[in-house]
JSON list of C-alpha atoms in Angstrom, two decimals:
[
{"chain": "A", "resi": 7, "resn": "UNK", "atom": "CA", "xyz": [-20.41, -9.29, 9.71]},
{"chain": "A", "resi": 8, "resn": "UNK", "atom": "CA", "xyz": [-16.77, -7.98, 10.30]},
{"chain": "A", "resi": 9, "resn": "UNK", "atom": "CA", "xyz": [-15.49, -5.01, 10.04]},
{"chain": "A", "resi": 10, "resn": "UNK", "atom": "CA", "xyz": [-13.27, -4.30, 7.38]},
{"chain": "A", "resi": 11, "resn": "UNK", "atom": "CA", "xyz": [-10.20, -2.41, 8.35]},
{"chain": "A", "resi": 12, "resn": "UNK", "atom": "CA", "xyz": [-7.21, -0.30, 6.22]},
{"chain": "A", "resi": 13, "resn": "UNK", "atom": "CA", "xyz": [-4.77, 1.87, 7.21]},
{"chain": "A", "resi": 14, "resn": "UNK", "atom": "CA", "xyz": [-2.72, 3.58, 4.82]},
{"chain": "A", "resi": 15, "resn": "UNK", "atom": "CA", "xyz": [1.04, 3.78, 3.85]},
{"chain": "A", "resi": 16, "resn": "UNK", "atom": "CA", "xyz": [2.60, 7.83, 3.50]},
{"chain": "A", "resi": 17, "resn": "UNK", "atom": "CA", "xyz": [5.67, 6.60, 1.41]},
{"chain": "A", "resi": 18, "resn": "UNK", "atom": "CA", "xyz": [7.00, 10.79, 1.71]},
{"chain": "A", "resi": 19, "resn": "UNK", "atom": "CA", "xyz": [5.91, 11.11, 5.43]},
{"chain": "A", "resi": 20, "resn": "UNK", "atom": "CA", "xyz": [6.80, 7.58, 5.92]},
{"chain": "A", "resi": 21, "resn": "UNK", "atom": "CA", "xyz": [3.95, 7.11, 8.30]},
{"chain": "A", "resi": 22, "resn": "UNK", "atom": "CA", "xyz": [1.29, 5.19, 8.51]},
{"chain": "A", "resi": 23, "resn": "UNK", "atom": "CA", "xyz": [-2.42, 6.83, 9.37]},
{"chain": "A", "resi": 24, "resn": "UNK", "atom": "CA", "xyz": [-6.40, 5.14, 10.04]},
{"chain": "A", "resi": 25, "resn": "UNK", "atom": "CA", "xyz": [-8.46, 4.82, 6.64]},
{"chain": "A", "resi": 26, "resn": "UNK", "atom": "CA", "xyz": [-11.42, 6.33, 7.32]},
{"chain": "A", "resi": 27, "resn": "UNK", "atom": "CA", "xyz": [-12.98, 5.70, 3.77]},
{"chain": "A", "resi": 28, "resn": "UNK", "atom": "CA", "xyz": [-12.05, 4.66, -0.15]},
{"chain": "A", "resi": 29, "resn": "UNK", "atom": "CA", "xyz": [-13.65, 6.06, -2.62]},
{"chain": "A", "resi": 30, "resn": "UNK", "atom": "CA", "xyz": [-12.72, 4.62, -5.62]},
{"chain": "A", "resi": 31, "resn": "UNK", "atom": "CA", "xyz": [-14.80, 6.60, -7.89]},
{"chain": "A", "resi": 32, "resn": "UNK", "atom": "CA", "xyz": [-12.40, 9.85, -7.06]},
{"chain": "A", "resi": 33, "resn": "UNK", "atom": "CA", "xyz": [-9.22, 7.12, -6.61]},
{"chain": "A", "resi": 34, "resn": "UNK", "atom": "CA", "xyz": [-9.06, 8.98, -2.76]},
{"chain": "A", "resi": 35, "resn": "UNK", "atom": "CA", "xyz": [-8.23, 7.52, 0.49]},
{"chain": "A", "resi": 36, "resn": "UNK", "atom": "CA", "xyz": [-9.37, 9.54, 3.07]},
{"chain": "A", "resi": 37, "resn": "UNK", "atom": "CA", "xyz": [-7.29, 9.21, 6.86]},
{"chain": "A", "resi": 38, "resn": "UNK", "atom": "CA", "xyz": [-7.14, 10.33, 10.35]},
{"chain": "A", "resi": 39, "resn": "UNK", "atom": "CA", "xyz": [-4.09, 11.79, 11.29]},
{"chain": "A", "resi": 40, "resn": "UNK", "atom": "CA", "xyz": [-2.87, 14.08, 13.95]},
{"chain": "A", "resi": 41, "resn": "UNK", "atom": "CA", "xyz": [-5.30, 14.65, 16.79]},
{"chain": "A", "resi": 42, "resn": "UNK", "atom": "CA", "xyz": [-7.96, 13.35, 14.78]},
{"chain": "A", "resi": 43, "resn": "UNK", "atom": "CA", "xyz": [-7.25, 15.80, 11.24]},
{"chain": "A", "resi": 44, "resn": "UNK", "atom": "CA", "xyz": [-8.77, 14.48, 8.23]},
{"chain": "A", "resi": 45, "resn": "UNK", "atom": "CA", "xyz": [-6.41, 14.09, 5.13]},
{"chain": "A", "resi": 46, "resn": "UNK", "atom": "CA", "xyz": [-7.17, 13.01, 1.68]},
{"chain": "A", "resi": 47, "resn": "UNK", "atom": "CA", "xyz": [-4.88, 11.53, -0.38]},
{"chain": "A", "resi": 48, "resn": "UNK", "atom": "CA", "xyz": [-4.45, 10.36, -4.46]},
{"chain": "A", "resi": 49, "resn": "UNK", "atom": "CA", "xyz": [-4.17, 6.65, -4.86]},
{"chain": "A", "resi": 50, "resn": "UNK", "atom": "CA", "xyz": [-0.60, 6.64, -5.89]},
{"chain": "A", "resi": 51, "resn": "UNK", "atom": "CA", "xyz": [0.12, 8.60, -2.85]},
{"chain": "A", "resi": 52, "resn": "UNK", "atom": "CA", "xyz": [-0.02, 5.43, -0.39]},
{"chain": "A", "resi": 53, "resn": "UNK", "atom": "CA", "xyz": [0.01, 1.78, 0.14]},
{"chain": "A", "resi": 54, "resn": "UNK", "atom": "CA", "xyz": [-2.94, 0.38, 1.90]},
{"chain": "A", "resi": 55, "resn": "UNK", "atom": "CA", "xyz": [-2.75, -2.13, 4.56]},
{"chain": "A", "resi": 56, "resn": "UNK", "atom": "CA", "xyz": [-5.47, -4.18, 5.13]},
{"chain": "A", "resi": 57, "resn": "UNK", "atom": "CA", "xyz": [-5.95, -5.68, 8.65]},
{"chain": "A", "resi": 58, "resn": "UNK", "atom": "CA", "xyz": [-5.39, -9.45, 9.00]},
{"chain": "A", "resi": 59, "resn": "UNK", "atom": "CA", "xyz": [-8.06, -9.87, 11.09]},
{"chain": "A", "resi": 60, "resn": "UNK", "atom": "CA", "xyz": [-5.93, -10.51, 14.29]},
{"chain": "A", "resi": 61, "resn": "UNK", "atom": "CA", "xyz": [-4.88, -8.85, 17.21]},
{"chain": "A", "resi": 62, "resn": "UNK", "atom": "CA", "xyz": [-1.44, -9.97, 19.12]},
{"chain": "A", "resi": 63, "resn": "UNK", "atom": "CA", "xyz": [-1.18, -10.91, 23.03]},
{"chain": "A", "resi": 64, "resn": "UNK", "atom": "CA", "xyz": [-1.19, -7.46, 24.14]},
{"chain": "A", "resi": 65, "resn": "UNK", "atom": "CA", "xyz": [-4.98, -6.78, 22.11]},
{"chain": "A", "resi": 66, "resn": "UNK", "atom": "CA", "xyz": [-3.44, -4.47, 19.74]},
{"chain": "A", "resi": 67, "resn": "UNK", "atom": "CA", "xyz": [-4.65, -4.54, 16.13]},
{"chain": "A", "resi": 68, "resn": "UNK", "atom": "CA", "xyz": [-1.97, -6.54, 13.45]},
{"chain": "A", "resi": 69, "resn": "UNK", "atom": "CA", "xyz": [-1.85, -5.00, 9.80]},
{"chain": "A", "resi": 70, "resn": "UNK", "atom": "CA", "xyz": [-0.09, -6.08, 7.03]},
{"chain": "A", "resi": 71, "resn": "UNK", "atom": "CA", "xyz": [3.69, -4.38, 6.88]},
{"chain": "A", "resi": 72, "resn": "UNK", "atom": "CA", "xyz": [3.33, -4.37, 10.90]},
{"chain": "A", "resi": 73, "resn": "UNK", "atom": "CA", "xyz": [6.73, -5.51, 12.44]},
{"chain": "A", "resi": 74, "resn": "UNK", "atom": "CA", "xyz": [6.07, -8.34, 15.39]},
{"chain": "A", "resi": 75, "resn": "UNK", "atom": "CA", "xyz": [9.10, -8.75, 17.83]},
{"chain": "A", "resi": 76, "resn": "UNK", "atom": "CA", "xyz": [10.01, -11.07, 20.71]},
{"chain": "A", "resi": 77, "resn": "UNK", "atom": "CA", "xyz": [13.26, -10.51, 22.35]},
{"chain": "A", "resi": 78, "resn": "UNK", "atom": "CA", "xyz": [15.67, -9.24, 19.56]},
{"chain": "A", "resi": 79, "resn": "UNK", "atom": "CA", "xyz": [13.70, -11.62, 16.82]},
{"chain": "A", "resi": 80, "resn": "UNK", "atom": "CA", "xyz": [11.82, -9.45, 14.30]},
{"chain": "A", "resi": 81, "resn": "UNK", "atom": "CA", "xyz": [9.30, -10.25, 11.56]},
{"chain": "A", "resi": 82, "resn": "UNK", "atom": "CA", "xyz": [7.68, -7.96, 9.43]},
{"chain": "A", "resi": 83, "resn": "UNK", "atom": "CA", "xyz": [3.71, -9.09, 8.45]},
{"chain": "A", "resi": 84, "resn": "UNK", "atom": "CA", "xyz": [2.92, -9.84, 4.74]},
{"chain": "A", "resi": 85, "resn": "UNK", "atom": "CA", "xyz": [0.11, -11.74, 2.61]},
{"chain": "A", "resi": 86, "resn": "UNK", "atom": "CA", "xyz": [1.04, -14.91, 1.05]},
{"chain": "A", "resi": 87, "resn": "UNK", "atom": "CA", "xyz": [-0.84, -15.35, -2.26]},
{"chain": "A", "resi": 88, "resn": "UNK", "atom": "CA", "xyz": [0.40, -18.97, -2.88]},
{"chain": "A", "resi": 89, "resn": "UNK", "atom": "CA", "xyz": [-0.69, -20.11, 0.95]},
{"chain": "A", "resi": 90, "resn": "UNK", "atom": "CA", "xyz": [-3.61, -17.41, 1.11]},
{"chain": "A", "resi": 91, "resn": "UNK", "atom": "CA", "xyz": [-2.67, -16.08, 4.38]},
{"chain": "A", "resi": 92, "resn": "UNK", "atom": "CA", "xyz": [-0.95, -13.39, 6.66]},
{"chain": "A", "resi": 93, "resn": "UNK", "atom": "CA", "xyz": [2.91, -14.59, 7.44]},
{"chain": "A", "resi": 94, "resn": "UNK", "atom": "CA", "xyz": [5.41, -13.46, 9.48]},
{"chain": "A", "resi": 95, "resn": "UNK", "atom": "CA", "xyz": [9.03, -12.67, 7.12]},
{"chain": "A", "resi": 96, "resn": "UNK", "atom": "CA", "xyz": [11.95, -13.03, 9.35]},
{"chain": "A", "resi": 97, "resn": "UNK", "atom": "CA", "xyz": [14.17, -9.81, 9.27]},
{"chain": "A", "resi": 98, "resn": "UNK", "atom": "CA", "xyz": [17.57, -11.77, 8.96]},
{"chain": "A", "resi": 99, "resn": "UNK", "atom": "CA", "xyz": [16.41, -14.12, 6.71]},
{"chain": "A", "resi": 100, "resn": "UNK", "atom": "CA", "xyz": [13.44, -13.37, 4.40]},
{"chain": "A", "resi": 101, "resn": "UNK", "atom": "CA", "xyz": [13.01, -16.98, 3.27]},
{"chain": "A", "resi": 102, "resn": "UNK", "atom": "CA", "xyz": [12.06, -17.66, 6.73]},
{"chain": "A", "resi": 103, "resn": "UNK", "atom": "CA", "xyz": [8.20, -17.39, 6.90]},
{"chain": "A", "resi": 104, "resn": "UNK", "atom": "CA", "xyz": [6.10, -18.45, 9.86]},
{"chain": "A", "resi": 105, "resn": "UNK", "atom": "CA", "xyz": [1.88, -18.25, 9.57]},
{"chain": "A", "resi": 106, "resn": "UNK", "atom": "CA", "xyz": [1.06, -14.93, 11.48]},
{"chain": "A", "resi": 107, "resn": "UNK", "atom": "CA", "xyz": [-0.73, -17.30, 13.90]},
{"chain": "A", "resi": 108, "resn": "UNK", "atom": "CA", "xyz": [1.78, -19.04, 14.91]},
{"chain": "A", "resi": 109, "resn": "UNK", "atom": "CA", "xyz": [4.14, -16.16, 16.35]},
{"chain": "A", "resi": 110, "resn": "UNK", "atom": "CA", "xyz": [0.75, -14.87, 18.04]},
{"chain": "A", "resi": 111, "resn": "UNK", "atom": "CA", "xyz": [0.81, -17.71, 19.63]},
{"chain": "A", "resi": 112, "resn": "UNK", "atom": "CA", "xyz": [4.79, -17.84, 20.55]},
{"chain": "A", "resi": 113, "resn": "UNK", "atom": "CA", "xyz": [4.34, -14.36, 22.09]},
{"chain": "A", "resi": 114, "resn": "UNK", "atom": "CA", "xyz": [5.43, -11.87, 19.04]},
{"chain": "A", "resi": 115, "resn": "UNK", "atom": "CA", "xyz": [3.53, -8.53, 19.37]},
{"chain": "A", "resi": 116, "resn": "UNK", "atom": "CA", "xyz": [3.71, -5.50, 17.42]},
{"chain": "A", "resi": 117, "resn": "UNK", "atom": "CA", "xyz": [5.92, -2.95, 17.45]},
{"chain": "A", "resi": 118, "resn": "UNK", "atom": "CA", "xyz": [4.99, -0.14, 15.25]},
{"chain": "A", "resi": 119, "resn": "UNK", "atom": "CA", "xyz": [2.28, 2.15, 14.50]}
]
């Protein structure tokens, strides 16, 4: 069975931290950050990423809201609902969308985190 994998969204630190648990009884998500600190924060506090399941050419992890660049091309990662899978929105032009395995397989890695 896989792994399932979050991290979470600080929308006031603007950083992005390792979900270490969810508890959804106290509405918490719990992180790593710093050197390995644990932090707790309120639901409303962040956005949680899930991780598509994927890892780009370079073996590093890909989670939604993840920017993937090749050259000076950039596309930010995002879940379509309608296609039920990860996608690739073009910077320039957000009605450009390319399946997330594609531009794995064109040579995009990630760039953030």
């Amino acid at each position: 069975m896989k792994k399932v994998k979050f991290k979470a969204y600080d929308n006031f630190e603007d950083q992005t931290y390792e979900v270490i648990e969810i508890s959804f009884e106290k509405n918490k998500v719990f992180t790593l950050f710093r050197g390995g600190l644990r932090n707790v924060y309120d639901f409303d506090d962040v956005v949680i990423l899930p991780h598509t399941g994927l890892l780009d050419n370079n073996r590093k992890e890909i989670y939604e809201r993840d920017r993937l660049e090749k050259g000076d091309i950039g596309y930010i990662v995002s879940y379509d609902d309608f296609n039920a899978q990860f996608v690739g929105v073009n910077q320039e032009n957000e009605s450009e969308r390319k399946p997330l395995r594609e531009l794995i397989d064109t040579g995009f890695v990630v760039k953030n985190t």
